[in-house]
Coordinates of C-alpha atoms and ligand atoms in Angstrom, one line a residue:
Chain A
X1 CA 148.0 81.8 84.4
X2 CA 151.6 82.8 84.4
X3 CA 152.6 86.2 82.8
X4 CA 155.9 85.9 81.0
X5 CA 158.2 88.7 81.5
X6 CA 159.8 90.1 78.4
X7 CA 162.1 93.0 77.5
X8 CA 160.2 95.0 75.1
X9 CA 156.6 94.6 74.2
X10 CA 156.4 96.2 70.8
X11 CA 157.1 93.2 68.6
X12 CA 154.5 91.3 70.6
X13 CA 151.6 93.5 69.5
X14 CA 151.3 91.5 66.3
X15 CA 149.1 88.5 67.0
X16 CA 150.8 86.6 64.2
X17 CA 154.3 87.2 65.6
X18 CA 156.4 84.0 65.9
X19 CA 157.5 85.2 69.3
X20 CA 154.1 84.0 70.7
X21 CA 154.9 80.4 69.8
X22 CA 157.3 80.1 72.8
X23 CA 154.7 81.3 75.4
X24 CA 152.7 78.9 77.5
X25 CA 149.1 78.6 76.3
X26 CA 146.2 78.2 78.7
X27 CA 142.9 77.1 77.2
X28 CA 140.1 78.8 79.2
X29 CA 136.7 77.0 78.9
X30 CA 133.7 79.3 78.2
X31 CA 130.0 79.0 78.7
X32 CA 126.9 80.9 77.6
X33 CA 125.7 83.5 80.1
X34 CA 122.6 81.8 81.4
X35 CA 119.3 82.9 79.9
X36 CA 117.7 83.8 83.3
X37 CA 120.5 86.3 83.8
X38 CA 119.7 88.2 80.6
X39 CA 118.5 91.5 81.9
X40 CA 115.2 92.0 80.1
X41 CA 112.2 89.9 79.5
X42 CA 112.4 90.8 75.8
X43 CA 115.9 89.3 75.5
X44 CA 115.0 86.2 77.4
X45 CA 111.9 85.7 75.2
X46 CA 113.7 86.3 71.9
X47 CA 116.6 84.0 72.8
X48 CA 114.9 81.2 74.7
X49 CA 115.1 78.7 71.8
X50 CA 118.1 80.2 70.1
X51 CA 121.6 79.0 71.1
X52 CA 124.2 81.7 71.9
X53 CA 127.6 81.8 73.6
X54 CA 128.6 78.5 72.0
X55 CA 132.3 79.4 71.6
X56 CA 133.8 76.5 73.7
X57 CA 137.1 78.0 74.8
X58 CA 139.6 80.7 74.3
X59 CA 143.4 80.1 74.2
X60 CA 145.2 82.7 76.3
X61 CA 148.9 83.8 76.5
X62 CA 150.1 86.8 78.5
X63 CA 153.4 88.7 78.5
X64 CA 154.5 92.0 80.0
X65 CA 157.4 94.3 80.0
X66 CA 158.1 97.1 82.5
X67 CA 155.3 99.3 81.5
X68 CA 152.7 97.2 79.6
X69 CA 150.9 93.9 79.5
X70 CA 149.7 92.0 76.4
X71 CA 147.0 89.3 76.3
X72 CA 147.0 87.1 73.2
X73 CA 143.6 85.6 72.7
X74 CA 142.8 83.0 70.1
X75 CA 139.5 81.4 69.5
X76 CA 137.5 79.6 66.8
X77 CA 134.8 81.7 65.2
X78 CA 134.1 79.9 61.9
X79 CA 133.2 83.1 60.0
X80 CA 134.5 86.7 60.3
X81 CA 131.9 89.2 61.2
X82 CA 132.0 93.0 61.9
X83 CA 130.4 92.4 65.3
X84 CA 132.7 89.7 66.5
X85 CA 134.0 90.9 69.8
X86 CA 136.1 89.9 72.9
X87 CA 136.6 91.3 76.3
X88 CA 139.0 91.0 79.2
X89 CA 137.8 91.4 82.7
X90 CA 139.9 92.5 85.7
X91 CA 138.7 93.1 89.2
X92 CA 139.2 96.7 90.4
X93 CA 138.9 95.7 94.1
X94 CA 137.3 93.3 96.4
X95 CA 136.0 90.0 95.1
X96 CA 133.5 90.7 92.3
X97 CA 131.3 88.0 90.8
X98 CA 132.3 87.8 87.2
X99 CA 128.9 86.7 85.8
X100 CA 127.2 89.5 87.7
X101 CA 129.6 92.0 86.1
X102 CA 130.7 93.2 89.5
X103 CA 128.9 95.3 92.1
X104 CA 129.0 98.8 93.6
X105 CA 131.6 97.8 96.2
X106 CA 133.4 95.3 94.0
X107 CA 133.6 96.7 90.5
X108 CA 135.2 95.2 87.3
X109 CA 137.3 96.9 84.7
X110 CA 136.8 95.7 81.1
X111 CA 138.8 96.0 77.9
X112 CA 136.5 95.5 74.9
X113 CA 137.6 94.8 71.4
X114 CA 135.2 94.7 68.5
X115 CA 135.9 93.9 64.9
X116 CA 134.7 97.3 63.7
X117 CA 137.9 99.2 63.3
X118 CA 137.3 101.3 66.4
X119 CA 139.7 101.5 69.3
X120 CA 139.6 99.2 72.3
X121 CA 137.1 100.5 74.9
X122 CA 137.9 100.7 78.5
X123 CA 134.7 100.3 80.6
X124 CA 133.9 100.2 84.3
X125 CA 131.1 98.1 85.6
X126 CA 129.3 97.9 88.9
X127 CA 126.8 95.2 87.9
X128 CA 124.8 94.1 84.9
X129 CA 123.6 97.1 82.8
X130 CA 125.7 99.6 84.7
X131 CA 128.7 99.7 82.4
X132 CA 130.1 103.1 81.7
X133 CA 133.2 104.4 80.1
X134 CA 136.3 103.5 82.2
X135 CA 139.6 105.2 82.9
X136 CA 142.2 105.8 80.2
X137 CA 144.6 102.9 80.4
X138 CA 146.3 103.3 77.0
X139 CA 144.6 100.2 75.6
X140 CA 145.5 98.9 72.2
X141 CA 144.6 95.9 70.0
X142 CA 145.6 94.1 66.9
X143 CA 143.5 91.3 65.4
X144 CA 144.0 88.8 62.7
X145 CA 141.5 86.3 61.3
X146 CA 142.5 83.3 59.3
X147 CA 141.3 79.7 58.9
X148 CA 138.3 80.3 61.1
X149 CA 140.2 81.6 64.0
X150 CA 140.7 85.0 65.5
X151 CA 144.1 85.9 66.9
X152 CA 143.9 89.1 69.0
X153 CA 146.4 90.9 71.1
X154 CA 145.0 93.4 73.6
X155 CA 147.5 95.6 75.5
X156 CA 147.2 97.9 78.5
X157 CA 149.5 99.9 80.7
X158 CA 150.5 98.4 84.0
X159 CA 149.6 100.2 87.2
X160 CA 146.6 101.1 89.2
X161 CA 144.2 103.9 89.8
X162 CA 140.9 104.5 91.6
X163 CA 138.8 103.0 88.8
X164 CA 141.6 101.0 87.1
X165 CA 142.1 97.3 87.9
X166 CA 145.6 97.0 89.4
X167 CA 148.2 95.2 87.3
X168 CA 151.4 95.4 89.3
X169 CA 154.4 93.1 88.8
X170 CA 154.7 90.7 91.8
X171 CA 151.0 91.2 92.8
X172 CA 148.8 88.3 91.6
X173 CA 145.3 89.2 90.5
X174 CA 142.5 87.6 88.5
X175 CA 141.3 87.7 84.9
X176 CA 138.2 86.7 83.0
X177 CA 137.2 86.5 79.3
X178 CA 134.2 86.9 77.1
X179 CA 133.6 86.2 73.4
X180 CA 130.7 87.4 71.2
X181 CA 129.9 85.7 67.9
X182 CA 128.8 88.5 65.6
X183 CA 127.4 86.2 62.9
X184 CA 125.0 84.9 65.5
X185 CA 123.9 88.4 66.4
X186 CA 125.5 88.2 69.8
X187 CA 125.8 91.4 71.8
X188 CA 125.4 92.7 75.3
X189 CA 124.8 89.7 77.7
X190 CA 124.5 87.3 74.8
X191 CA 128.0 85.9 74.9
X192 CA 130.3 83.1 76.0
X193 CA 132.3 83.9 79.2
X194 CA 134.9 82.2 81.3
X195 CA 132.9 80.7 84.1
X196 CA 135.1 82.0 86.8
X197 CA 138.2 84.1 87.4
X198 CA 141.6 82.7 86.5
X199 CA 144.5 83.5 88.7
X200 CA 146.9 85.9 87.0
X201 CA 150.5 85.8 88.2
X202 CA 152.4 88.9 87.1
Chain B
X1 CA 108.9 101.5 84.5
X2 CA 108.8 105.2 85.3
X3 CA 105.5 106.8 86.0
X4 CA 105.0 110.1 84.3
X5 CA 102.9 112.9 85.7
X6 CA 101.3 114.0 82.4
X7 CA 101.3 112.6 78.9
X8 CA 101.5 114.6 75.7
X9 CA 99.7 113.1 72.8
X10 CA 98.9 113.7 69.2
X11 CA 95.6 113.1 67.3
X12 CA 95.8 112.8 63.5
X13 CA 92.6 113.2 61.6
X14 CA 93.0 110.8 58.6
X15 CA 90.1 112.4 56.9
X16 CA 92.3 115.4 56.3
X17 CA 95.6 113.9 55.4
X18 CA 96.5 114.6 51.7
X19 CA 99.7 112.6 51.7
X20 CA 101.8 115.6 50.9
X21 CA 104.8 114.6 53.1
X22 CA 105.3 118.1 54.3
X23 CA 105.4 116.6 57.8
X24 CA 108.1 114.2 56.7
X25 CA 110.2 116.9 55.2
X26 CA 109.7 119.3 58.2
X27 CA 111.0 116.5 60.5
X28 CA 113.8 115.4 58.2
X29 CA 115.0 119.0 57.8
X30 CA 114.9 119.6 61.6
X31 CA 116.3 116.4 63.1
X32 CA 117.9 114.0 60.7
X33 CA 120.2 115.9 58.5
X34 CA 123.5 114.7 59.9
X35 CA 125.8 112.0 58.6
X36 CA 124.6 108.5 59.6
X37 CA 121.0 109.7 59.4
X38 CA 120.5 109.6 55.6
X39 CA 118.0 106.8 55.7
X40 CA 116.1 108.1 58.8
X41 CA 112.5 109.4 58.6
X42 CA 111.2 109.9 62.1
X43 CA 107.9 110.8 60.4
X44 CA 106.6 108.7 57.6
X45 CA 103.4 108.8 55.6
X46 CA 102.4 105.7 53.8
X47 CA 99.5 104.7 51.6
X48 CA 97.2 102.3 53.4
X49 CA 96.6 99.5 52.7
X50 CA 100.2 98.9 51.9
X51 CA 103.5 97.5 53.1
X52 CA 104.3 100.5 55.3
X53 CA 107.7 101.7 56.4
X54 CA 109.7 99.7 57.1
X55 CA 108.3 97.3 54.5
X56 CA 105.9 94.9 56.2
X57 CA 106.6 96.2 59.7
X58 CA 103.3 94.8 60.9
X59 CA 104.6 91.3 60.4
X60 CA 107.8 91.9 62.4
X61 CA 106.6 91.2 65.9
X62 CA 107.5 92.9 69.1
X63 CA 105.3 94.6 71.6
X64 CA 103.5 92.5 74.3
X65 CA 100.8 89.8 74.4
X66 CA 99.0 89.4 77.7
X67 CA 101.6 91.5 79.2
X68 CA 104.5 89.3 78.0
X69 CA 107.2 90.7 75.8
X70 CA 107.1 89.3 72.3
X71 CA 110.1 88.6 70.2
X72 CA 110.6 90.9 67.2
X73 CA 112.6 91.3 64.1
X74 CA 115.2 93.9 63.2
X75 CA 114.3 95.7 60.0
X76 CA 117.1 95.5 57.4
X77 CA 118.4 98.5 55.5
X78 CA 116.6 97.0 52.5
X79 CA 113.3 97.1 54.5
X80 CA 113.8 100.8 55.2
X81 CA 115.1 101.6 51.7
X82 CA 118.4 103.1 51.2
X83 CA 118.8 106.8 50.4
X84 CA 119.1 107.5 46.7
X85 CA 119.5 110.6 44.6
X86 CA 117.3 111.4 41.6
X87 CA 118.6 112.8 38.3
X88 CA 116.8 116.1 38.7
X89 CA 119.6 118.1 37.1
X90 CA 119.6 116.1 33.9
X91 CA 115.8 116.0 33.7
X92 CA 115.2 119.6 34.4
X93 CA 118.3 121.4 33.1
X94 CA 120.0 118.9 30.9
X95 CA 118.1 119.8 27.7
X96 CA 116.6 116.3 27.3
X97 CA 113.0 116.9 27.9
X98 CA 111.9 113.2 27.5
X99 CA 114.4 111.8 29.9
X100 CA 112.6 110.0 32.7
X101 CA 113.2 110.8 36.4
X102 CA 115.4 108.0 37.7
X103 CA 117.7 107.2 40.6
X104 CA 121.3 108.2 39.9
X105 CA 122.7 105.3 41.8
X106 CA 121.7 101.8 40.9
X107 CA 118.1 100.8 40.6
X108 CA 116.4 100.9 44.0
X109 CA 113.5 98.5 44.4
X110 CA 112.1 99.8 47.6
X111 CA 112.1 102.9 49.8
X112 CA 109.7 104.7 52.2
X113 CA 106.3 105.0 50.6
X114 CA 107.4 103.0 47.6
X115 CA 103.8 101.7 47.1
X116 CA 102.3 105.2 47.2
X117 CA 98.7 105.3 46.0
X118 CA 98.6 101.6 45.1
X119 CA 95.9 100.9 47.7
X120 CA 93.5 98.0 47.3
X121 CA 90.1 97.1 45.9
X122 CA 88.8 96.8 42.3
X123 CA 87.9 99.6 40.0
X124 CA 85.6 101.4 40.4
X125 CA 85.7 100.6 44.1
X126 CA 89.4 100.8 44.7
X127 CA 90.4 102.7 47.8
X128 CA 93.3 104.0 49.9
X129 CA 94.1 106.6 52.5
X130 CA 97.2 108.0 54.0
X131 CA 98.6 106.9 57.3
X132 CA 101.2 109.2 58.8
X133 CA 103.3 107.7 61.6
X134 CA 105.7 108.9 64.3
X135 CA 106.9 107.2 67.5
X136 CA 103.8 106.7 69.6
X137 CA 105.5 107.7 72.9
X138 CA 103.8 104.7 74.3
X139 CA 102.5 104.4 77.9
X140 CA 104.3 101.0 78.1
X141 CA 107.1 101.4 75.7
X142 CA 108.3 98.0 74.4
X143 CA 111.5 99.7 73.4
X144 CA 112.3 100.9 76.9
X145 CA 111.4 97.5 78.5
X146 CA 113.7 95.7 76.1
X147 CA 116.9 97.8 76.6
X148 CA 119.4 96.1 78.8
X149 CA 121.2 99.4 79.4
X150 CA 118.3 101.4 80.7
X151 CA 119.1 103.9 78.0
X152 CA 115.5 104.7 77.2
X153 CA 113.6 107.1 79.4
X154 CA 110.1 108.3 79.5
X155 CA 110.1 111.9 80.6
X156 CA 108.3 112.4 83.9
X157 CA 106.8 115.8 82.9
X158 CA 105.2 114.7 79.6
X159 CA 105.8 111.0 78.9
X160 CA 108.0 111.7 75.8
X161 CA 110.1 108.6 75.2
X162 CA 113.7 109.4 74.6
X163 CA 116.9 107.4 73.9
X164 CA 119.8 108.6 76.0
X165 CA 122.7 108.4 73.5
X166 CA 125.3 108.5 76.3
X167 CA 123.9 105.2 77.6
X168 CA 123.0 103.6 74.3
X169 CA 125.4 101.0 73.1
X170 CA 123.7 100.3 69.8
X171 CA 122.5 96.9 70.7
X172 CA 119.1 97.5 69.0
X173 CA 117.0 95.3 71.2
X174 CA 114.7 98.4 71.3
X175 CA 114.4 98.4 67.5
X176 CA 113.4 94.7 67.5
X177 CA 111.0 95.1 70.4
X178 CA 109.1 98.2 69.1
X179 CA 106.1 96.7 67.3
X180 CA 105.7 99.9 65.2
X181 CA 109.3 99.7 64.1
X182 CA 110.0 103.3 64.7
X183 CA 113.6 103.1 65.8
X184 CA 116.5 103.7 63.4
X185 CA 120.2 102.9 63.8
X186 CA 122.9 105.5 63.3
X187 CA 126.0 103.6 62.1
X188 CA 128.1 106.8 62.4
X189 CA 127.5 107.2 66.1
X190 CA 126.7 103.6 66.9
X191 CA 123.4 104.5 68.6
X192 CA 119.7 104.0 68.0
X193 CA 117.7 107.1 67.2
X194 CA 114.0 107.9 66.9
X195 CA 111.3 110.6 67.0
X196 CA 111.8 112.9 70.0
X197 CA 108.3 114.4 69.7
X198 CA 110.2 117.7 69.2
X199 CA 110.6 118.0 73.0
X200 CA 113.0 121.0 72.8
X201 CA 110.1 122.8 71.1
X202 CA 107.5 121.6 73.5
X203 CA 109.7 122.8 76.3
X204 CA 109.4 126.3 74.8
X205 CA 105.7 126.1 74.1
X206 CA 106.1 125.4 70.4
X207 CA 104.2 122.5 68.8
X208 CA 106.0 119.7 66.9
X209 CA 107.3 120.7 63.4
X210 CA 105.3 118.0 61.7
X211 CA 102.1 119.4 63.3
X212 CA 102.8 123.1 62.6
X213 CA 103.8 122.5 59.0
X214 CA 100.9 120.3 58.1
X215 CA 98.8 122.1 55.5
X216 CA 95.9 119.7 56.1
X217 CA 95.5 120.7 59.8
X218 CA 95.6 117.0 60.5
X219 CA 97.6 117.0 63.8
X220 CA 96.4 118.0 67.2
X221 CA 99.0 118.3 70.0
X222 CA 98.3 118.6 73.7
X223 CA 98.1 116.9 77.0
X224 CA 95.9 113.8 77.3
X225 CA 94.4 114.9 80.6
X226 CA 93.5 118.4 79.5
X227 CA 89.7 118.0 79.6
X228 CA 89.1 121.2 77.8
X229 CA 91.6 120.4 75.0
X230 CA 90.7 118.8 71.7
X231 CA 92.8 115.7 72.4
X232 CA 90.9 114.7 75.5
X233 CA 87.6 115.3 73.8
X234 CA 88.4 113.4 70.7
X235 CA 90.0 110.4 72.5
X236 CA 87.8 110.1 75.6
X237 CA 84.6 112.2 75.2
X238 CA 83.7 111.3 71.6
X239 CA 86.0 108.3 71.2
X240 CA 86.6 109.1 67.6
X241 CA 90.4 109.0 67.9
X242 CA 91.9 105.5 68.2
X243 CA 95.4 104.1 68.7
X244 CA 97.0 102.2 65.9
X245 CA 97.3 98.5 66.6
X246 CA 96.2 98.6 70.3
X247 CA 96.7 94.8 70.3
X248 CA 100.5 95.4 70.6
X249 CA 99.7 96.5 74.2
X250 CA 102.2 99.3 74.3
X251 CA 99.5 102.0 74.9
X252 CA 100.3 104.4 72.0
X253 CA 99.8 108.1 72.6
X254 CA 99.2 108.9 69.0
X255 CA 95.6 108.5 68.0
X256 CA 93.9 108.5 64.7
X257 CA 90.4 109.6 63.5
X258 CA 89.7 106.8 61.1
X259 CA 88.9 107.7 57.5
X260 CA 85.3 107.8 56.3
X261 CA 84.9 106.5 52.8
X262 CA 82.8 107.2 49.7
X263 CA 80.0 104.7 49.0
X264 CA 80.7 101.7 46.8
X265 CA 79.0 101.7 43.4
X266 CA 77.5 98.8 41.6
X267 CA 77.8 97.7 37.9
X268 CA 75.3 100.3 36.9
X269 CA 77.2 103.1 38.7
X270 CA 74.7 103.4 41.5
X271 CA 75.8 103.9 45.1
X272 CA 75.3 100.7 47.2
X273 CA 75.3 102.4 50.6
X274 CA 78.4 100.3 51.6
X275 CA 81.6 102.0 52.7
X276 CA 84.4 101.6 50.2
X277 CA 87.1 101.0 52.8
X278 CA 86.2 97.7 54.4
X279 CA 85.4 98.0 58.1
X280 CA 87.3 94.9 58.8
X281 CA 90.5 96.5 57.4
X282 CA 90.1 99.6 59.5
X283 CA 89.4 97.4 62.6
X284 CA 92.6 95.5 61.9
X285 CA 94.4 98.8 62.3
X286 CA 92.5 100.7 64.9
X287 CA 90.7 98.0 66.9
X288 CA 87.1 97.5 67.9
X289 CA 86.1 101.2 68.3
X290 CA 86.1 102.0 64.6
X291 CA 82.5 101.3 63.8
X292 CA 81.2 103.5 66.6
X293 CA 83.7 106.2 65.7
X294 CA 82.6 106.2 62.1
X295 CA 78.9 106.1 63.0
X296 CA 79.3 109.1 65.2
X297 CA 81.3 111.0 62.6
X298 CA 78.5 110.4 60.1
X299 CA 75.7 111.4 62.4
X300 CA 77.4 114.5 63.6
X301 CA 78.2 115.4 60.0
X302 CA 74.6 115.0 59.1
X303 CA 73.6 117.3 61.9
X304 CA 75.8 120.1 60.6
X305 CA 74.7 119.4 57.0
X306 CA 71.2 120.3 58.1
X307 CA 72.3 123.5 59.8
X308 CA 72.8 122.1 63.3
X309 CA 75.6 122.6 65.8
X310 CA 78.2 119.9 66.5
X311 CA 81.1 120.4 68.9
X312 CA 82.8 117.4 67.4
X313 CA 82.7 118.7 63.8
X314 CA 83.9 122.1 65.0
X315 CA 86.8 120.5 66.7
X316 CA 87.7 118.4 63.6
X317 CA 87.3 121.3 61.2
X318 CA 89.6 123.4 63.5
X319 CA 88.8 126.8 61.8
X320 CA 91.4 128.4 64.0
X321 CA 94.8 126.8 63.2
X322 CA 96.2 127.6 66.7
X323 CA 93.4 125.5 68.3
X324 CA 95.2 122.4 67.2
X325 CA 98.1 123.0 69.5
X326 CA 96.7 123.8 72.9
X327 CA 99.4 124.9 75.3
X328 CA 102.0 124.6 72.5
X329 CA 100.7 127.3 70.2
X330 CA 103.7 129.7 70.4
X331 CA 105.4 130.6 67.1
X332 CA 109.0 129.3 67.1
X333 CA 110.2 132.9 66.5
X334 CA 108.8 134.0 69.8
X335 CA 110.1 131.1 71.8
X336 CA 113.0 131.5 74.2
X337 CA 116.2 130.4 72.7
X338 CA 117.1 126.8 72.9
X339 CA 119.8 126.0 75.4
X340 CA 121.7 123.9 73.0
X341 CA 125.1 124.3 74.7
X342 CA 123.8 123.0 78.0
X343 CA 126.4 120.3 78.8
X344 CA 124.2 118.8 81.6
X345 CA 121.7 117.7 79.0
X346 CA 122.4 114.1 78.3
X347 CA 120.4 114.0 75.1
X348 CA 122.8 114.8 72.3
X349 CA 120.7 115.7 69.3
X350 CA 122.7 118.5 68.0
X351 CA 125.9 118.0 66.1
X352 CA 128.2 119.7 68.6
X353 CA 130.1 121.3 65.8
X354 CA 127.0 122.7 64.2
X355 CA 125.8 123.9 67.6
X356 CA 129.0 125.8 68.3
X357 CA 128.9 127.5 65.0
X358 CA 125.3 128.3 65.5
X359 CA 126.0 129.9 68.9
X360 CA 128.8 131.9 67.6
X361 CA 126.8 133.3 64.8
X362 CA 123.9 133.8 67.2
X363 CA 121.6 131.8 64.9
X364 CA 120.9 128.9 67.3
X365 CA 117.2 129.7 67.1
X366 CA 117.3 128.2 63.6
X367 CA 116.5 124.7 64.9
X368 CA 113.4 125.9 66.6
X369 CA 112.0 127.5 63.6
X370 CA 110.0 125.5 61.2
X371 CA 111.9 125.0 58.0
X372 CA 109.6 127.1 55.9
X373 CA 109.4 129.7 58.7
X374 CA 105.7 129.3 59.2
Ligands
SF4_1 S1 106.3 103.5 69.3 FE1 108.0 102.0 69.5 S2 109.8 103.4 69.8 FE2 108.0 104.7 70.2 S3 107.6 104.5 72.5 FE3 106.3 102.9 71.5 S4 107.6 101.1 71.5 FE4 109.0 102.8 71.9
SF4_2 S1 101.7 117.3 56.3 FE1 99.7 116.8 57.1 S2 98.5 116.4 55.2 FE2 100.6 116.3 54.6 S3 101.2 114.1 54.7 FE3 101.7 115.0 56.7 S4 99.9 114.7 58.0 FE4 99.3 114.4 55.9

């Protein structure tokens, strides 16, 4: 996944902006987090016969200027729901396993957007169920829903810190994605996620 | 699952509950007055038989069967009943004496205790009783087992089950999994909330607000393992206090003394010797121990009626109000002040703004005192 370098990020914050048309799109296939990996017996029991995480893919575009990066995510959601949500995962260090939500030594930094009017959440995860509020990375998001599709731009400051996934021009890293379908009552581990990391070339 | 050293418990004597809702109001006033909590009643009192609160909660699943978690349903706001205001001002001060008492907003068709005093049975053998409910602070809390965030804790010192609002993400798996449907959602804060068994009061030796305020002396509070206390005697020695729906396998720590009933009467108006509340109904609530419990209550009552002594009857009568509360018999006025500004405390139950004002005005004790200052 190639990050296109641009002059000034501001006009790109609008997910509907025509500018985005000229940027390479990568369709990232998604799959449901497997039932045995749901953290409690209750959740496994309740969802054993109920499909979840059925969003097949998310189309991703990425641009950056000198200070910030913007991810444009677009996916089919059918309906629009207050609990529709998306997240971007970035490794903080080491080689975390995405589906395990990282580990103590190899943590993951997430940016979460939810269609509830609240700001994007930055979270820090050292494994399933361990997520806690993450470092301040000046995250932002704008979302637009039309014709059964969400278009979402999530932005973050470039740079690195102890608990911040490094995003440094010239240094490749990895990125992962997750989508929750609110109308299907999806939350927590009930989601569609990119099976593995995608290389991210800044 | 954590293993707690001791367990606090409550026994409610249903023979004494008059359905006055003082407990409900005491709790509401103390704990759920903030924005986002309008629909919350940690304590409810419903007429039984009836739909309960939330409506038909007994058909919503959750809990365990043979130790396995059971899928449950999330009650909707319609099941709880949305908050509505009544037209008190118009009715009482508006000069229109025949105006009926009505909701000011819309026409609600359900709320907590909507089916008050409806009950069941045919005249003259109709029947009902009142069933107050709080969170049962279960020994195997289904709520805690369901939470993927480990946001629910059972306090080691007394087994009180608490939601840590710093960890809670508002997923509400707990609310689905609790078979008693005792967990509410605070939209404002995005977290689940429920009865906290007044733990800040217990920590100061003061009994729960619902218990202290109860004019019926219905509620005993104490440690389950205190062999000299009324709880241990009622639950283990006399076995007259039984858990609600033990088949949910969560091990509730609230116990009920089942209600005795008047005799049924026949067409001629003569007593038939049969209890008006069907045993099968009581067993559907409190399990197999009901018959023995009722039989013992009747025989002990007969003893005292003929001038004899009965420890069981003495316990249940509780002539001395303070005896209901065991180690928690302090008056809130005499309790040490609550450390509401303690930042290390992860349980955020005070509106920080309210708390600050309270501290500044040196009135922070207000939350420890029963609303009516009893
Ligand atoms: S009554 Fe429900 S909320 Fe309370 S401890 Fe038991 S399972 Fe949890
Ligand atoms: S205050 Fe006591 S008597 Fe009144 S409803 Fe509550 S439990 Fe029953």
